Amino acid sequence: MKNLLNELPKKNLENQFGRSVSIFILVMILAFSLFLATFITMSLRNGMQSMEARMGADVIVMPRDSENEYEGALISGTPSNFYMEKEYMEQIAQVDSVEKYSPQVYVTSADASCCTAPIQIIGIDSATDFSVKPWLTQEVSGDLADDEVFAGKSILGEVGETIQVYDKNYTIKGKLSDTGLGFDESVFLNLEEAREIAEKAKEFGLVAEEANSDEYISNIMVDTVDSVKVSQAVADINRELAGTSVRAQSTSDMISMFSNQMSQTTKYILIIVILLWILSLVILFIVFSIMVRSRSDEWQAMKIIGASKKQLLNIVQKESTILSVSGAFAGVILAVVVALLFKQNIESAVELPILTPNLVVTLLIAG
């Protein structure tokens, strides 16, 4: 009798296959939605914290009409190119509230052995750079040589290996840690090499005519004097640049904008999850109630052969546990696969940086 009662829950689920599958799917959807929503929300928060911690510069100076392009390159790694005259660095150097600055050049690559899609090439002055090097997984000495690059986390290849861009081989001098930003899909070269690549990119119509000129850059990363508020430094720089086609923007303002956007996004995600939870719980309650009531003849037969009320309740609990645990496990696995495979699509959809939690945190969420 005892062995029969132990085997009965499994046999019941097999005999009522359609009902079992329906409940399994409902539980899976519930677990999938909850885990995915929590995973995405935490990834968004990690991305924002990562951006805030390692933005590097206090202020960014860029062309007035290029902010959307820069945000796309920064957040999702969307290849972008925009340019302004290099002479603006001389004006910025005259501002007392500026401590240091470093130029960058953005170039779109249509051909790279490391990737299946166009990547963002960013030229940096490695002698003055202070916004990219903090992301490196290990310290490097010396400036970037003409045949060396820093590679983002998503770029295939490790330190010491080579990648090919426009038929030229480059040695990876350093790898960036996972940023959750567009840096993950970017390759960094020195300014001279970036301009050479820009010359080749012009043949594909990927960059503007001035891209390879020594007189043009894409933006200027600025670090301000500690004793001066960043907002004051921005005002000082914009006063110096008044009447020009470029302007300064504090990275904190940019982060604040993304934070507000993230709050709205997570609010919508939370509402959807709550609705799914309510709907799923109501459906599960109805299904389990119908399942128990529809089996009254079965319960009567079990009582006749000596099963107690407690044993019958134990059978129902075991069936529910099997379906709930297996459905939840399947839902979590599916959510992890979807989150990792479609990370870039999710990032593009929400237009915010995403930095996925590590394995330990992921397992805690699943628990």
Coordinates of C-alpha atoms in Angstrom, one line a residue:
M1 CA 0.0 0.0 0.0
K2 CA 2.8 2.4 0.9
N3 CA 4.7 1.7 -2.3
L4 CA 1.5 2.2 -4.3
L5 CA 0.8 5.6 -2.7
N6 CA 4.4 6.7 -3.4
E7 CA 4.2 5.7 -7.1
L8 CA 0.6 7.0 -7.5
P9 CA 1.4 10.8 -8.0
K10 CA 3.7 10.0 -10.9
K11 CA 1.3 7.5 -12.5
N12 CA -1.5 10.0 -12.2
L13 CA 0.5 12.7 -14.0
E14 CA 1.3 10.3 -16.8
N15 CA -2.3 9.1 -17.1
Q16 CA -3.6 12.7 -17.2
F17 CA -0.9 13.9 -19.7
G18 CA -2.9 16.7 -21.2
R19 CA -3.8 18.2 -17.9
S20 CA -0.3 17.8 -16.5
V21 CA 1.3 19.5 -19.5
S22 CA -1.2 22.4 -19.2
I23 CA -0.3 23.0 -15.6
F24 CA 3.4 22.6 -16.3
I25 CA 3.2 25.3 -19.0
L26 CA 1.3 27.7 -16.7
V27 CA 4.0 27.3 -14.0
M28 CA 6.7 27.6 -16.6
I29 CA 5.3 30.9 -17.9
L30 CA 5.0 32.2 -14.3
A31 CA 8.6 31.4 -13.5
F32 CA 9.8 32.6 -16.9
S33 CA 8.2 36.0 -16.5
L34 CA 9.3 36.5 -12.9
F35 CA 12.9 35.4 -13.4
L36 CA 13.3 37.3 -16.7
A37 CA 11.8 40.5 -15.3
T38 CA 14.1 40.3 -12.2
F39 CA 17.1 39.4 -14.3
I40 CA 16.5 42.3 -16.7
T41 CA 15.9 44.8 -13.9
M42 CA 19.0 43.8 -12.1
S43 CA 21.0 43.9 -15.4
L44 CA 19.7 47.4 -16.0
R45 CA 20.8 48.5 -12.5
N46 CA 24.2 46.9 -13.0
G47 CA 24.6 48.7 -16.3
M48 CA 23.8 52.0 -14.8
Q49 CA 26.1 51.5 -11.8
S50 CA 28.8 50.4 -14.3
M51 CA 28.3 53.5 -16.4
E52 CA 28.4 55.8 -13.4
A53 CA 31.4 54.1 -11.8
R54 CA 33.6 54.0 -14.9
M55 CA 32.4 56.8 -17.2
G56 CA 35.9 58.1 -16.8
A57 CA 35.3 61.7 -17.8
D58 CA 33.3 64.4 -16.0
V59 CA 32.4 66.2 -19.2
I60 CA 32.1 65.2 -22.9
V61 CA 32.5 67.8 -25.6
M62 CA 30.9 66.7 -28.9
P63 CA 29.1 68.2 -32.0
R64 CA 25.7 69.5 -31.1
D65 CA 23.9 67.2 -33.6
S66 CA 25.7 64.0 -32.6
E67 CA 24.3 63.3 -29.2
N68 CA 21.9 60.5 -30.3
E69 CA 24.7 58.9 -32.3
Y70 CA 27.1 59.0 -29.3
E71 CA 24.4 57.6 -27.0
G72 CA 23.9 54.7 -29.5
A73 CA 27.6 54.0 -29.6
L74 CA 27.9 54.3 -25.8
I75 CA 25.0 52.1 -24.8
S76 CA 24.6 49.4 -27.5
G77 CA 27.7 49.7 -29.5
T78 CA 25.9 50.9 -32.6
P79 CA 28.7 51.9 -35.0
S80 CA 28.7 55.6 -35.3
N81 CA 30.8 58.4 -36.7
F82 CA 30.7 62.1 -36.1
Y83 CA 33.4 64.8 -36.3
M84 CA 34.4 68.2 -35.3
E85 CA 37.5 70.4 -35.7
K86 CA 40.4 69.5 -33.5
E87 CA 41.1 73.2 -32.8
Y88 CA 38.4 73.1 -30.1
M89 CA 40.9 71.4 -27.8
E90 CA 42.9 74.6 -27.8
Q91 CA 39.9 76.5 -26.5
I92 CA 39.2 73.9 -23.9
A93 CA 42.8 74.1 -22.7
Q94 CA 42.2 77.7 -21.8
V95 CA 39.4 76.9 -19.4
D96 CA 40.7 77.1 -15.8
S97 CA 38.2 74.5 -14.5
V98 CA 39.6 71.8 -16.9
E99 CA 42.3 69.6 -15.4
K100 CA 42.9 67.3 -18.4
Y101 CA 41.3 66.2 -21.6
S102 CA 41.8 63.6 -24.3
P103 CA 40.4 63.4 -27.9
Q104 CA 38.7 60.4 -29.5
V105 CA 37.9 59.5 -33.1
Y106 CA 34.9 57.2 -34.0
V107 CA 35.1 55.1 -37.1
T108 CA 32.7 52.4 -38.4
S109 CA 34.3 49.2 -39.5
A110 CA 32.7 47.0 -42.2
D111 CA 35.3 44.3 -42.1
A112 CA 36.8 42.6 -39.0
S113 CA 37.8 39.0 -38.5
C114 CA 36.8 39.2 -34.8
C115 CA 33.1 39.9 -35.6
T116 CA 30.1 38.9 -37.7
A117 CA 28.8 42.4 -37.8
P118 CA 30.3 45.9 -38.2
I119 CA 32.1 47.1 -35.1
Q120 CA 33.0 50.4 -33.6
I121 CA 36.6 51.5 -34.1
I122 CA 37.6 54.2 -31.6
G123 CA 40.8 56.1 -31.9
I124 CA 42.3 57.3 -28.6
D125 CA 45.4 59.2 -27.6
S126 CA 46.8 56.6 -25.3
A127 CA 49.3 59.0 -23.9
T128 CA 46.5 61.2 -22.5
D129 CA 43.6 58.8 -22.3
F130 CA 41.9 58.4 -18.9
S131 CA 38.4 57.1 -19.9
V132 CA 39.2 53.8 -21.6
K133 CA 42.2 52.4 -19.7
P134 CA 40.3 52.1 -16.4
W135 CA 38.2 49.4 -18.1
L136 CA 41.2 47.1 -18.8
T137 CA 41.2 43.8 -17.0
Q138 CA 44.9 44.3 -16.3
E139 CA 47.4 47.2 -16.4
V140 CA 49.4 47.8 -19.5
S141 CA 52.6 49.8 -20.0
G142 CA 53.4 52.1 -22.8
D143 CA 51.2 53.7 -25.5
L144 CA 49.4 51.8 -28.2
A145 CA 51.7 51.0 -31.1
D146 CA 50.4 51.1 -34.7
D147 CA 49.8 47.3 -34.7
E148 CA 48.2 47.1 -31.2
V149 CA 44.6 47.5 -30.0
F150 CA 42.5 47.3 -26.9
A151 CA 39.5 45.0 -27.4
G152 CA 36.1 45.1 -25.8
K153 CA 34.8 42.1 -23.9
S154 CA 32.6 40.8 -26.8
I155 CA 35.4 41.0 -29.3
L156 CA 36.8 37.5 -30.1
G157 CA 40.4 37.0 -29.1
E158 CA 42.5 37.2 -26.0
V159 CA 45.5 39.3 -25.0
G160 CA 48.5 38.5 -27.3
E161 CA 46.3 37.2 -30.1
T162 CA 45.7 39.0 -33.3
I163 CA 42.6 40.3 -35.0
Q164 CA 42.3 41.6 -38.6
V165 CA 40.6 44.9 -39.5
Y166 CA 40.5 45.9 -43.2
D167 CA 43.2 43.3 -44.1
K168 CA 45.6 44.5 -41.4
N169 CA 46.6 42.4 -38.4
Y170 CA 46.6 43.9 -34.9
T171 CA 47.8 42.4 -31.6
I172 CA 45.4 42.7 -28.7
K173 CA 47.4 44.5 -26.0
G174 CA 44.6 44.6 -23.5
K175 CA 41.0 43.4 -23.0
L176 CA 38.3 45.5 -21.4
S177 CA 36.2 44.0 -18.6
D178 CA 32.5 43.5 -19.1
T179 CA 31.0 47.0 -19.2
G180 CA 27.4 46.5 -20.3
L181 CA 28.1 49.5 -22.6
G182 CA 29.0 49.9 -26.3
F183 CA 32.6 49.5 -25.3
D184 CA 32.0 45.7 -25.2
E185 CA 31.7 45.7 -29.1
S186 CA 34.5 48.2 -29.7
V187 CA 38.1 48.1 -30.7
F188 CA 40.5 50.9 -29.6
L189 CA 43.5 52.0 -31.6
N190 CA 45.8 55.0 -31.5
L191 CA 44.6 58.1 -33.4
E192 CA 46.9 57.6 -36.4
E193 CA 45.7 54.1 -37.0
A194 CA 42.1 55.1 -36.6
R195 CA 42.5 57.7 -39.3
E196 CA 44.1 55.1 -41.6
I197 CA 41.1 52.9 -41.1
A198 CA 38.8 55.8 -41.7
E199 CA 40.5 56.3 -45.1
K200 CA 39.6 52.7 -46.0
A201 CA 36.1 53.0 -44.6
K202 CA 35.5 56.0 -46.9
E203 CA 35.7 53.6 -49.8
F204 CA 32.6 51.9 -48.4
G205 CA 30.8 55.2 -47.7
L206 CA 30.9 54.5 -44.0
V207 CA 32.4 57.7 -42.8
A208 CA 32.4 61.4 -43.7
E209 CA 35.1 62.9 -45.9
E210 CA 36.9 64.6 -43.0
A211 CA 37.1 61.3 -41.0
N212 CA 40.7 60.6 -41.9
S213 CA 41.9 64.2 -41.5
D214 CA 44.4 65.1 -38.8
E215 CA 42.3 68.3 -38.2
Y216 CA 39.2 66.4 -37.1
I217 CA 38.2 64.4 -34.0
S218 CA 34.9 63.0 -32.8
N219 CA 34.7 64.2 -29.2
I220 CA 36.8 65.3 -26.3
M221 CA 36.7 63.6 -22.9
V222 CA 37.3 66.2 -20.1
D223 CA 38.3 65.7 -16.4
T224 CA 37.6 68.8 -14.3
V225 CA 39.5 70.3 -11.4
D226 CA 38.4 68.8 -8.1
S227 CA 37.7 72.1 -6.4
V228 CA 35.2 73.2 -9.1
K229 CA 31.7 71.7 -9.5
V230 CA 31.2 69.8 -12.7
S231 CA 28.2 72.0 -13.5
Q232 CA 30.3 75.1 -13.3
A233 CA 33.0 73.5 -15.5
V234 CA 30.4 72.7 -18.1
A235 CA 29.2 76.3 -18.0
D236 CA 32.8 77.6 -18.3
I237 CA 33.5 75.3 -21.3
N238 CA 30.2 76.2 -23.1
R239 CA 31.0 79.9 -22.5
E240 CA 34.3 79.4 -24.2
L241 CA 32.6 77.4 -27.0
A242 CA 29.7 79.9 -27.5
G243 CA 28.7 80.3 -31.1
T244 CA 30.3 77.1 -32.2
S245 CA 28.8 73.8 -33.5
V246 CA 30.0 71.9 -30.4
R247 CA 28.9 71.9 -26.8
A248 CA 29.9 70.3 -23.4
Q249 CA 27.6 68.0 -21.5
S250 CA 28.3 66.5 -18.0
T251 CA 28.3 62.7 -17.9
S252 CA 26.2 62.9 -14.7
D253 CA 23.4 64.6 -16.6
M254 CA 23.6 61.9 -19.2
I255 CA 23.5 59.2 -16.5
S256 CA 20.6 61.0 -14.8
M257 CA 18.7 60.9 -18.1
F258 CA 19.3 57.2 -18.4
S259 CA 18.4 56.6 -14.8
N260 CA 15.0 58.2 -15.3
Q261 CA 14.5 56.2 -18.4
M262 CA 15.5 53.0 -16.5
S263 CA 13.0 53.8 -13.7
Q264 CA 10.2 54.1 -16.3
T265 CA 11.2 50.9 -17.9
T266 CA 11.4 48.9 -14.7
K267 CA 8.0 50.3 -13.7
Y268 CA 6.4 48.9 -16.8
I269 CA 8.2 45.6 -16.4
L270 CA 6.9 45.4 -12.8
I271 CA 3.4 46.1 -13.9
I272 CA 3.5 43.4 -16.5
V273 CA 5.0 40.9 -14.1
I274 CA 2.3 41.7 -11.5
L275 CA -0.5 41.2 -14.1
L276 CA 1.1 37.9 -15.2
W277 CA 1.4 36.7 -11.6
I278 CA -2.2 37.5 -10.9
L279 CA -3.4 35.9 -14.1
S280 CA -1.3 32.8 -13.6
L281 CA -2.2 32.3 -10.0
V282 CA -5.9 32.7 -10.7
I283 CA -5.6 30.2 -13.6
L284 CA -3.5 27.8 -11.5
F285 CA -6.0 28.0 -8.6
I286 CA -8.9 27.2 -10.9
V287 CA -7.1 24.4 -12.6
F288 CA -6.0 22.7 -9.4
S289 CA -9.5 23.1 -7.9
I290 CA -11.1 21.5 -11.0
M291 CA -8.5 18.8 -10.9
V292 CA -9.3 17.9 -7.3
R293 CA -13.0 18.1 -7.7
S294 CA -13.1 16.1 -10.9
R295 CA -11.4 13.2 -9.2
S296 CA -13.9 12.6 -6.5
D297 CA -14.6 9.1 -7.7
E298 CA -10.8 8.4 -7.6
W299 CA -10.7 9.7 -4.0
Q300 CA -13.6 7.5 -3.0
A301 CA -12.0 4.4 -4.5
M302 CA -8.8 5.2 -2.6
K303 CA -10.7 5.5 0.7
I304 CA -12.3 2.2 0.1
I305 CA -8.9 0.4 -0.2
G306 CA -7.8 2.1 3.0
A307 CA -6.2 5.4 2.1
S308 CA -6.6 8.1 4.8
K309 CA -7.5 11.7 4.1
K310 CA -3.9 12.7 5.0
Q311 CA -2.5 10.2 2.4
L312 CA -4.9 11.6 -0.3
L313 CA -3.8 15.1 0.6
N314 CA -0.2 14.0 0.3
I315 CA -0.8 12.6 -3.2
V316 CA -2.2 16.0 -4.3
Q317 CA 0.7 17.8 -2.8
K318 CA 3.3 15.5 -4.5
E319 CA 1.6 16.0 -7.8
S320 CA 1.5 19.8 -7.4
T321 CA 5.2 19.8 -6.2
I322 CA 6.3 17.7 -9.2
L323 CA 4.5 20.0 -11.7
S324 CA 5.6 23.2 -9.9
V325 CA 9.3 22.4 -9.5
S326 CA 9.7 21.0 -13.0
G327 CA 7.7 23.9 -14.5
A328 CA 9.6 26.5 -12.5
F329 CA 13.0 24.9 -13.4
A330 CA 12.1 24.9 -17.1
G331 CA 10.9 28.5 -16.9
V332 CA 14.1 29.7 -15.3
I333 CA 16.3 27.9 -17.8
L334 CA 14.3 29.3 -20.7
A335 CA 14.5 32.8 -19.2
V336 CA 18.3 32.6 -18.8
V337 CA 18.7 31.4 -22.4
V338 CA 16.4 34.2 -23.7
A339 CA 18.2 36.8 -21.6
L340 CA 21.7 35.8 -22.8
L341 CA 20.9 35.1 -26.4
F342 CA 18.8 38.2 -26.9
K343 CA 20.8 40.6 -24.7
Q344 CA 21.6 43.0 -27.5
N345 CA 18.0 42.9 -28.7
I346 CA 16.7 43.7 -25.2
E347 CA 19.3 46.4 -24.9
S348 CA 18.2 48.0 -28.2
A349 CA 14.6 47.7 -27.2
V350 CA 14.9 49.5 -23.9
E351 CA 17.8 51.8 -25.1
L352 CA 19.7 51.4 -21.9
P353 CA 22.9 49.7 -20.9
I354 CA 22.6 46.1 -19.7
L355 CA 25.3 44.3 -17.6
T356 CA 24.1 40.8 -16.7
P357 CA 24.7 39.5 -13.1
N358 CA 27.4 37.0 -12.5
L359 CA 26.7 33.3 -12.1
V360 CA 26.3 33.4 -8.3
V361 CA 23.8 36.2 -8.4
T362 CA 21.9 34.5 -11.3
L363 CA 21.6 31.4 -9.2
L364 CA 20.4 33.4 -6.2
I365 CA 17.7 35.0 -8.4
A366 CA 16.7 31.5 -9.7
G367 CA 16.4 30.3 -6.1

